[in-house]
PDB file of C-alpha atoms and ligand atoms in Angstrom:
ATOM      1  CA  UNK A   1     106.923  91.413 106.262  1.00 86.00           C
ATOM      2  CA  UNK A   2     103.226  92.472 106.764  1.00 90.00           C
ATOM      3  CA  UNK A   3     101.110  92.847 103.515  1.00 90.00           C
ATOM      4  CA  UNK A   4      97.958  93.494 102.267  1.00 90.00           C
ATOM      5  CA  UNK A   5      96.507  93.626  98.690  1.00 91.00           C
ATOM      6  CA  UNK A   6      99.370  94.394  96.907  1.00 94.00           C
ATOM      7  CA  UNK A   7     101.542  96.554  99.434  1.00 96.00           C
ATOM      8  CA  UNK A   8     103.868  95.043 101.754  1.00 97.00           C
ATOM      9  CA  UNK A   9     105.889  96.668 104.801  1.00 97.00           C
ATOM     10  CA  UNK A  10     109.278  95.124 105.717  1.00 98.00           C
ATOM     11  CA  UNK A  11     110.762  95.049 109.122  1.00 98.00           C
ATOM     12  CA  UNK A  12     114.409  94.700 109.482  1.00 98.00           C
ATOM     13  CA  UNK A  13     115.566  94.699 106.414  1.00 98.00           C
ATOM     14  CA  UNK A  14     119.128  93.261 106.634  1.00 97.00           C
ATOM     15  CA  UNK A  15     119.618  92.755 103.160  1.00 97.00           C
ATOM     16  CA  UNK A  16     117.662  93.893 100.081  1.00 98.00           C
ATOM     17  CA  UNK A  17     117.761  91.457  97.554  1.00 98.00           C
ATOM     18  CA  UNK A  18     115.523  88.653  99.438  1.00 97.00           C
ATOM     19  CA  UNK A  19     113.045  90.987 100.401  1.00 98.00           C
ATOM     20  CA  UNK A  20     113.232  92.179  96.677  1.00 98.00           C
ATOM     21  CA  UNK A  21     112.779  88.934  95.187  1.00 98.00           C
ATOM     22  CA  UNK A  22     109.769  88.220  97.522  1.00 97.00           C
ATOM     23  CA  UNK A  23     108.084  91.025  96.371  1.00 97.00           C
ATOM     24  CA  UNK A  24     108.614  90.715  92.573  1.00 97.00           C
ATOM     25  CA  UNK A  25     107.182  86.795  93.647  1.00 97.00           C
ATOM     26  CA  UNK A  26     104.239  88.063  94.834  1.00 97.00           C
ATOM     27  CA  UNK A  27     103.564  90.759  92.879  1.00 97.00           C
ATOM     28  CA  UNK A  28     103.933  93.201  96.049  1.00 97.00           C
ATOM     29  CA  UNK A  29     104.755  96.828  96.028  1.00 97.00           C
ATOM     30  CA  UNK A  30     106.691  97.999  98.991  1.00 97.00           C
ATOM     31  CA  UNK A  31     105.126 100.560 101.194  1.00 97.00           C
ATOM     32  CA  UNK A  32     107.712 101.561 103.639  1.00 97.00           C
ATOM     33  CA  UNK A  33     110.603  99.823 105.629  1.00 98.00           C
ATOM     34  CA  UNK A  34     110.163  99.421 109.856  1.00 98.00           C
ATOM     35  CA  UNK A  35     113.499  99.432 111.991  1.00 98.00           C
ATOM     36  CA  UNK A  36     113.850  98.537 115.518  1.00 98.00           C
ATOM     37  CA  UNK A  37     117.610  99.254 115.757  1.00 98.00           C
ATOM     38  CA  UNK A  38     120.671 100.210 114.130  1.00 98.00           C
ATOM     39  CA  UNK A  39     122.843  97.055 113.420  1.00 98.00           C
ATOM     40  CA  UNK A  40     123.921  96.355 110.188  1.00 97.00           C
ATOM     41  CA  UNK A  41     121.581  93.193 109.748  1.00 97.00           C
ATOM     42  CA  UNK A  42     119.070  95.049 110.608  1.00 98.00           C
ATOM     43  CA  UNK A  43     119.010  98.299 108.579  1.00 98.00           C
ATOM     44  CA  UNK A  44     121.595  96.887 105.465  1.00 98.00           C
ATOM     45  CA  UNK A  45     119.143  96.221 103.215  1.00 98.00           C
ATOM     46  CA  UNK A  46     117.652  99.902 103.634  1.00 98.00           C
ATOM     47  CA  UNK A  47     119.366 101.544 100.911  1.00 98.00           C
ATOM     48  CA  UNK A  48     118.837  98.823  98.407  1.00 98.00           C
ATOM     49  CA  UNK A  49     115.144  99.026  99.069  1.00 98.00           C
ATOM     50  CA  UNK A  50     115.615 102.593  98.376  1.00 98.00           C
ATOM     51  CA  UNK A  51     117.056 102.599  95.343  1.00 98.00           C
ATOM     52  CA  UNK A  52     113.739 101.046  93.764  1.00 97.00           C
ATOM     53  CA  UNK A  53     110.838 102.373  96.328  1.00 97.00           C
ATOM     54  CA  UNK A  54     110.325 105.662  97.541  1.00 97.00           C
ATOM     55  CA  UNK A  55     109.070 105.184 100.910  1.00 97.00           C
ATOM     56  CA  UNK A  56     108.978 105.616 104.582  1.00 98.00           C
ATOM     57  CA  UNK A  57     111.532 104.300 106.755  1.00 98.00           C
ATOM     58  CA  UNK A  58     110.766 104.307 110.103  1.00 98.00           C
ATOM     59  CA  UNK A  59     113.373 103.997 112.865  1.00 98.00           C
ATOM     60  CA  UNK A  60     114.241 104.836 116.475  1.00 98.00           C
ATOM     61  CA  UNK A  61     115.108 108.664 117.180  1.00 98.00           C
ATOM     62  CA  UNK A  62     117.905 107.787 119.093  1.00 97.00           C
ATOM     63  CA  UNK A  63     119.882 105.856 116.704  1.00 98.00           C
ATOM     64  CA  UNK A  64     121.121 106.296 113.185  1.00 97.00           C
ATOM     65  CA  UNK A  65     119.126 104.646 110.189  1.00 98.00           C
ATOM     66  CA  UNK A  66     120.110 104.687 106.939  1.00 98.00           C
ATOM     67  CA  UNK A  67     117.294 107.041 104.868  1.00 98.00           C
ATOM     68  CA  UNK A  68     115.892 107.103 108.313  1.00 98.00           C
ATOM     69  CA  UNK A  69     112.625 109.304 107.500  1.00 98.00           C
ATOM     70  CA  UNK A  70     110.633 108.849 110.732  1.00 98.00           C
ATOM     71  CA  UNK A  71     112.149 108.940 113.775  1.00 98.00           C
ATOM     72  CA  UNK A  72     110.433 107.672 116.648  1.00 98.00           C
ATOM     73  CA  UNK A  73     109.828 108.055 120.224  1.00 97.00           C
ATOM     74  CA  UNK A  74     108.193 105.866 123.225  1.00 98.00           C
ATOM     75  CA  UNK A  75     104.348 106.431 122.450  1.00 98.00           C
ATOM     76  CA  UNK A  76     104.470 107.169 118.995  1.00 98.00           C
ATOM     77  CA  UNK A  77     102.006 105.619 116.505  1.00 97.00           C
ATOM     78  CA  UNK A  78     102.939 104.464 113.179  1.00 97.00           C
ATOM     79  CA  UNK A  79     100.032 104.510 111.176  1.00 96.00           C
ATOM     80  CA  UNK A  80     100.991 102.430 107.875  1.00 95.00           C
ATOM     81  CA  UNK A  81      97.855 103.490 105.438  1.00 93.00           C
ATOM     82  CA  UNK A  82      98.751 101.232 102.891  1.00 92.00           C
ATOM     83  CA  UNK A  83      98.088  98.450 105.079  1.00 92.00           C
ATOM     84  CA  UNK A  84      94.923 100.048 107.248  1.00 92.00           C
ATOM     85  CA  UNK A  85      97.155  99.170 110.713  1.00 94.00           C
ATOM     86  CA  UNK A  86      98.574 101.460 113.340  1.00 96.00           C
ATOM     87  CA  UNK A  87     101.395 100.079 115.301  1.00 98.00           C
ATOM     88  CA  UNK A  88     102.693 101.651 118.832  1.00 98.00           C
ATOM     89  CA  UNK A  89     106.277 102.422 119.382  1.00 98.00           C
ATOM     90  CA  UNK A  90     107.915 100.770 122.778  1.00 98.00           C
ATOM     91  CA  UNK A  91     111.133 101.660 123.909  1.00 98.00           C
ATOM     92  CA  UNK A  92     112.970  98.680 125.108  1.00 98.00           C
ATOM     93  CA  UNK A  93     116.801  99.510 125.677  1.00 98.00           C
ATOM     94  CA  UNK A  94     119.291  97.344 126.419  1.00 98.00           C
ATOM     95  CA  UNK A  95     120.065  95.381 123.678  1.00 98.00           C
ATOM     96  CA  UNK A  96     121.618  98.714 121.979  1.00 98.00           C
ATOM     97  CA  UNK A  97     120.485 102.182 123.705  1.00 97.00           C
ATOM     98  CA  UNK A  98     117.952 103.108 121.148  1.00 98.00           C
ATOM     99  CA  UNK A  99     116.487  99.942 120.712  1.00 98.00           C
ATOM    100  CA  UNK A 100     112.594 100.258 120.402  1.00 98.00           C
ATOM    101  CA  UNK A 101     109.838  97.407 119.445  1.00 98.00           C
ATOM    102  CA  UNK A 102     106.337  98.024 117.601  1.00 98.00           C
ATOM    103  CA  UNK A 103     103.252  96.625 118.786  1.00 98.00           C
ATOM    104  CA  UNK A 104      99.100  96.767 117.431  1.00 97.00           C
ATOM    105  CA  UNK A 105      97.053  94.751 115.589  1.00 95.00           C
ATOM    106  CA  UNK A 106      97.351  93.245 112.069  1.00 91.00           C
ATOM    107  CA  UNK A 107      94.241  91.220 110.464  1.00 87.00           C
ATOM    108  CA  UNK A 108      92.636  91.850 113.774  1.00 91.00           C
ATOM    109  CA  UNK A 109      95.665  89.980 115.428  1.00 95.00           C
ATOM    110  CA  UNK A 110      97.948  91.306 118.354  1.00 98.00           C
ATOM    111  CA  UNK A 111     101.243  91.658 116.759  1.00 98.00           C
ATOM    112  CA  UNK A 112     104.801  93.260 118.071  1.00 98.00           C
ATOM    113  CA  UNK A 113     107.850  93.123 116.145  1.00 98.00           C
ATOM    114  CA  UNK A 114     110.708  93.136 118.825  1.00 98.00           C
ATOM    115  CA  UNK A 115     114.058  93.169 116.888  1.00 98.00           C
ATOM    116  CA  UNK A 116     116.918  91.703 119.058  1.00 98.00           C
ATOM    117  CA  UNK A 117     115.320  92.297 122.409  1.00 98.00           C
ATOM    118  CA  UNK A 118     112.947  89.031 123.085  1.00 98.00           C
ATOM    119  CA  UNK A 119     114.095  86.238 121.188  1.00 98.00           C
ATOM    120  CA  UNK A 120     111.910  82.923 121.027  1.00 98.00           C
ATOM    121  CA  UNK A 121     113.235  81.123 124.319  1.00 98.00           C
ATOM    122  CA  UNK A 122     115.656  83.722 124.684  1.00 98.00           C
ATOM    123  CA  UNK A 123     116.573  87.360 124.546  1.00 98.00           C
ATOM    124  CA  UNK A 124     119.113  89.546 123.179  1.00 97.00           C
ATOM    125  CA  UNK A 125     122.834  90.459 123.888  1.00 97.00           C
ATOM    126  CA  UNK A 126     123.926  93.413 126.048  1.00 97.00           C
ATOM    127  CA  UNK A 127     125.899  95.432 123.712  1.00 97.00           C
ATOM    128  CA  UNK A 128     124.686  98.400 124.807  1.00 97.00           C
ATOM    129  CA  UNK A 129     122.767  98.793 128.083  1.00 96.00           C
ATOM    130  CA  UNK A 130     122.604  97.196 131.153  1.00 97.00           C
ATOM    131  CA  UNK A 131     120.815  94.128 132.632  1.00 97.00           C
ATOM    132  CA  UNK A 132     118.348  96.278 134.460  1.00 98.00           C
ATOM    133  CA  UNK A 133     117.568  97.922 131.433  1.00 98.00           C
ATOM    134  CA  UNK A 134     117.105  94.693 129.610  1.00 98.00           C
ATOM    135  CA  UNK A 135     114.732  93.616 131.969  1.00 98.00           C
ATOM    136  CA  UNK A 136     112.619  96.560 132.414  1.00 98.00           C
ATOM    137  CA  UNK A 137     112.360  95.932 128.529  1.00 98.00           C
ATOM    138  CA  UNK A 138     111.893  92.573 128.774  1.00 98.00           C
ATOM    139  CA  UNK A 139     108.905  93.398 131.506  1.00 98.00           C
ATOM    140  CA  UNK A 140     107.453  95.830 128.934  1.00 98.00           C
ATOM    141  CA  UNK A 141     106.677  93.813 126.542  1.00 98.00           C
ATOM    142  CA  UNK A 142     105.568  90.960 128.990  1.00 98.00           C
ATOM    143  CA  UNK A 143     102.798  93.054 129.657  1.00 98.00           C
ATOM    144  CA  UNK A 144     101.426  93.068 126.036  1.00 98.00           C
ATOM    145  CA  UNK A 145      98.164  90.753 125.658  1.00 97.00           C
ATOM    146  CA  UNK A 146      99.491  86.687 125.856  1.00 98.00           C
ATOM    147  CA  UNK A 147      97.961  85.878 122.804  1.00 98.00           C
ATOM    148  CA  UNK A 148     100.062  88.614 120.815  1.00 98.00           C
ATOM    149  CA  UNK A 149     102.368  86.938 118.128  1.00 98.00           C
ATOM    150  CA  UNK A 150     106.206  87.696 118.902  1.00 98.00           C
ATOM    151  CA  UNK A 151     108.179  88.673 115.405  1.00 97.00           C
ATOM    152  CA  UNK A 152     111.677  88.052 116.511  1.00 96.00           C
ATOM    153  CA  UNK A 153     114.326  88.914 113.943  1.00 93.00           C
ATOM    154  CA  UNK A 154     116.768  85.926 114.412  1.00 95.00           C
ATOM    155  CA  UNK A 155     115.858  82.051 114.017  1.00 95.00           C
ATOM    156  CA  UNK A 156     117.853  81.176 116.889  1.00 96.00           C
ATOM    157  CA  UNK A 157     115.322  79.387 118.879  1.00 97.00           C
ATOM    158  CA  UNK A 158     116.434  75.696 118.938  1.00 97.00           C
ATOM    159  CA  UNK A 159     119.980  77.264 120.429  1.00 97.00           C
ATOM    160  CA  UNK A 160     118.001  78.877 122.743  1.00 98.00           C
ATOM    161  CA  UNK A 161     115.595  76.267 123.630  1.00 98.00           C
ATOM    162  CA  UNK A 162     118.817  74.278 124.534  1.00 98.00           C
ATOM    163  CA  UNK A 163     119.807  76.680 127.244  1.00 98.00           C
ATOM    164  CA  UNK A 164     116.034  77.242 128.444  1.00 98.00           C
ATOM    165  CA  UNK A 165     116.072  73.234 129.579  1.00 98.00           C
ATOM    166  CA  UNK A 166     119.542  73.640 131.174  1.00 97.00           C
ATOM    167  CA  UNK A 167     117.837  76.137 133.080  1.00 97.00           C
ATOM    168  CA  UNK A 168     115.224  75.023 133.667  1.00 97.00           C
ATOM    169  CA  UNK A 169     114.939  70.845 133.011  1.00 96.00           C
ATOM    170  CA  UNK A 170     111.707  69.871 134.574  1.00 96.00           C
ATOM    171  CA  UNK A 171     109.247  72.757 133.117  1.00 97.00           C
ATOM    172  CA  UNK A 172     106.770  70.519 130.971  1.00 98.00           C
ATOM    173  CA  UNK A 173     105.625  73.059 128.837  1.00 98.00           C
ATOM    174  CA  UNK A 174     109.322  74.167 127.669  1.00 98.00           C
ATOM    175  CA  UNK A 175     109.397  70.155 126.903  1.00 98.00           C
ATOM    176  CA  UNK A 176     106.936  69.896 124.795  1.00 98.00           C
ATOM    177  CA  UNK A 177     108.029  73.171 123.103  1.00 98.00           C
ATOM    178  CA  UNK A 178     111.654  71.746 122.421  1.00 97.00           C
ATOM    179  CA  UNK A 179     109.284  68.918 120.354  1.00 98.00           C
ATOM    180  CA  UNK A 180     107.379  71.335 118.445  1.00 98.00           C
ATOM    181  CA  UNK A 181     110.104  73.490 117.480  1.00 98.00           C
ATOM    182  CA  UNK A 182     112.620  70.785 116.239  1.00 98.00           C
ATOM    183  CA  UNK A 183     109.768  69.281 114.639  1.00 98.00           C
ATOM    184  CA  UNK A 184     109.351  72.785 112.334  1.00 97.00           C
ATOM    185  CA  UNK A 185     113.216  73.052 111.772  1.00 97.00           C
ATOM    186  CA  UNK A 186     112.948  69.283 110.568  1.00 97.00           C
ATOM    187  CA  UNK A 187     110.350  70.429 108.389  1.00 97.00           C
ATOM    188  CA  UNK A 188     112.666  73.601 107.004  1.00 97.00           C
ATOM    189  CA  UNK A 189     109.725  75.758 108.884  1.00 97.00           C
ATOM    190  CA  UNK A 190     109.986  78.787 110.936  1.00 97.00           C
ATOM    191  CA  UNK A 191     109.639  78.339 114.274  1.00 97.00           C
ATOM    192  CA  UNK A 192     108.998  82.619 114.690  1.00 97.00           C
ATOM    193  CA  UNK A 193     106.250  84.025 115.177  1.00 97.00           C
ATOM    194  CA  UNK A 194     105.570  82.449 118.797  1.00 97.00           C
ATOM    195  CA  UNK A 195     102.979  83.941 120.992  1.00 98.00           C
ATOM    196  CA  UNK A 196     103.878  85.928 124.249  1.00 98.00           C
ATOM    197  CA  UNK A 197     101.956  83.593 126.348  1.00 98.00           C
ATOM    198  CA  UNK A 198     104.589  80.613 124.812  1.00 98.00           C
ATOM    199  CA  UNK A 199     107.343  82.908 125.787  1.00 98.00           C
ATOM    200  CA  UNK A 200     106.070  83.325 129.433  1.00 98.00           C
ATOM    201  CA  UNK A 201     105.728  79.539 129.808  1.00 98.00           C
ATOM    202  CA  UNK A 202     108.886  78.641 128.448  1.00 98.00           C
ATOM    203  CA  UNK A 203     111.306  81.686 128.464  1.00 98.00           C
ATOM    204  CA  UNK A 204     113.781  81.516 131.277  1.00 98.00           C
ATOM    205  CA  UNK A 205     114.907  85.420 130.568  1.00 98.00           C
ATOM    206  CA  UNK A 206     110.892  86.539 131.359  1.00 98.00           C
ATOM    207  CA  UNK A 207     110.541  84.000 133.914  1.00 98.00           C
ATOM    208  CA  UNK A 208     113.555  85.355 136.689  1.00 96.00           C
ATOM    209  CA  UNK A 209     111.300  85.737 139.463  1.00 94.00           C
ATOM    210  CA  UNK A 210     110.328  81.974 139.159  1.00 95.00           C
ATOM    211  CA  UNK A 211     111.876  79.971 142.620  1.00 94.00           C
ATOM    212  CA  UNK A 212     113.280  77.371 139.663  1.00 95.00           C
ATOM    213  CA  UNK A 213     114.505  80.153 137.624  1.00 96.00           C
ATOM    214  CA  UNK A 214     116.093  82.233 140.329  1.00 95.00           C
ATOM    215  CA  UNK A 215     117.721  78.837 142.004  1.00 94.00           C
ATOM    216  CA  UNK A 216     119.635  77.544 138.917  1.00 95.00           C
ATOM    217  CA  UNK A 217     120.959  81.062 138.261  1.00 94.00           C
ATOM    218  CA  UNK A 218     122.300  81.276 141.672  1.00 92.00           C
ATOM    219  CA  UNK A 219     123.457  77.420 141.264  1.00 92.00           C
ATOM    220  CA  UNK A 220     125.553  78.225 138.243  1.00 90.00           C
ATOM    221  CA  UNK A 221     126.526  81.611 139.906  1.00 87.00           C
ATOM    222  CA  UNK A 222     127.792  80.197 143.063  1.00 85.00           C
ATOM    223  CA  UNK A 223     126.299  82.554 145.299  1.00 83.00           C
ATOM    224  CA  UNK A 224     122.906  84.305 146.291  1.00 84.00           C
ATOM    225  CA  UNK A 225     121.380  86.249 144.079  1.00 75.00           C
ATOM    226  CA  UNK A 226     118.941  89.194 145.219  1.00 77.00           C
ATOM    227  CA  UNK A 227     117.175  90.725 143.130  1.00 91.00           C
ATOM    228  CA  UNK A 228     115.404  89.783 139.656  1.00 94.00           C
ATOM    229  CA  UNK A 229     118.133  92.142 138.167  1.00 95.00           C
ATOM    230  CA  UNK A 230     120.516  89.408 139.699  1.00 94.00           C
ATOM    231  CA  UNK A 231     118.985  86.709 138.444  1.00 95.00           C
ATOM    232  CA  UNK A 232     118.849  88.355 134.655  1.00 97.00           C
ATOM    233  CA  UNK A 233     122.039  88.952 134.965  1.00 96.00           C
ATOM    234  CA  UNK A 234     123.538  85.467 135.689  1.00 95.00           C
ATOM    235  CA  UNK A 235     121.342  83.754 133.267  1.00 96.00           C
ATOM    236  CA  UNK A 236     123.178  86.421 130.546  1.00 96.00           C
ATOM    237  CA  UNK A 237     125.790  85.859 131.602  1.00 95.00           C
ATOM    238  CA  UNK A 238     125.732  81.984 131.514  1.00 96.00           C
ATOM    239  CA  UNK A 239     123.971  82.024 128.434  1.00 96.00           C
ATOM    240  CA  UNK A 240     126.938  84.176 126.849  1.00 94.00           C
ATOM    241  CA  UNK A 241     129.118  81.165 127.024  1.00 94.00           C
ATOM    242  CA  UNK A 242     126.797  78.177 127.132  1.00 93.00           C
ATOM    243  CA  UNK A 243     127.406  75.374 124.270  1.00 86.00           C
TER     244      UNK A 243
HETATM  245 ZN1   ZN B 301     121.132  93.621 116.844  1.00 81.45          ZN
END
């Protein structure tokens, strides 16, 4: 949710009545609804919202949405007046085809909202492209400033943070993130946003080309791997059935 004053703007709405009863809370008026992709926890909430707000709903062109309004390509801006910010539309495939992220500035902080495609210590399921895709995604977003905050859309980090130490069991900084995030969760805290710069210390899936990285992928793998696109692809791949 971004707000300001009395407008808000959700972002993945997967279900309308806790993003309604946050806004009658805080006295908020919603100014228009942000998509990244089209799964059902994602864009189930859309119609709900609709039925009380008449606004904007902003999605990928290449996918469905529900009361889908704006669809959007690569290099589109989003310019949500309401709130005085302009966010820039990324494609980052993979995850499903369509798949794109939003990046800019909010209260003079960098921002992106990535959906399903980088999660804190982790990154999202294939459904729908392939591993180079993911990656080139993945490599997109890497590039954004470090200090920009990372809006996942799933609280799956300690899960993750389990297989990021598997991977990769002597990186310090991971570590000490394992500490801080447990320490949140204990707390009933988020642990999302985290900052991209966190994600590139700690992040096995945007850290493939790191000797560590690349050797316990082709460990668990059993064989060489070649490429970065190799590497991604095992540490899916393991990650698909790690417990
Ligand atoms: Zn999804």
């Amino acid at each position: 949710m971004l707000r300001k004053g009395a407008h808000a703007v959700v972002v993945d709405p997967g279900d309308a009545a806790p993003v309604l009863a946050y806004l009658d809370r805080e006295g908020l008026r919603l100014a228009g609804i942000l998509n990244t992709h089209h799964h059902g926890d994602h864009v189930g909430g859309n119609a709900g919202l609709l039925r009380r707000f008449d606004v904007p709903v902003y999605g990928p062109a290449r996918e469905t949405i529900p009361g889908g309004t704006h669809p959007l390509l690569d290099g589109a801006s989003v310019h949500l007046d309401a709130l005085g910010i302009t966010l820039t539309v990324l494609d980052v495939p993979g995850h499903t085809a369509g798949h794109i992220a939003y990046a800019g500035e909010a209260a003079g902080v960098p921002v992106a909202f990535v959906g399903d495609t980088l999660f804190a210590g982790g990154c999202g399921r294939l459904f729908e492209g392939s591993p180079a895709d993911m990656l080139a995604s993945l490599a997109r977003l890497a590039a954004l400033p470090g200090p920009t905050q990372i809006y996942c859309a799933h609280e799956y980090t300690l899960a993750n943070l389990r297989f990021a130490l598997a991977v990769e069991p002597g990186n310090a900084a991971l570590v000490a993130r394992q500490a801080v995030e447990q320490g949140k969760r204990d707390r009933a805290e988020p642990t999302v946003p985290s900052t991209l710069d966190l994600e590139l210390a700690t992040n096995p899936f945007l850290r493939v080309a790191i000797p560590q990285v690349a050797a316990a992928a082709c460990a668990r793998a059993g064989t060489g791997l070649a490429s970065p696109v190799d590497v991604f692809a095992a540490l899916r791949e393991w990650k698909n059935v790690f417990r």
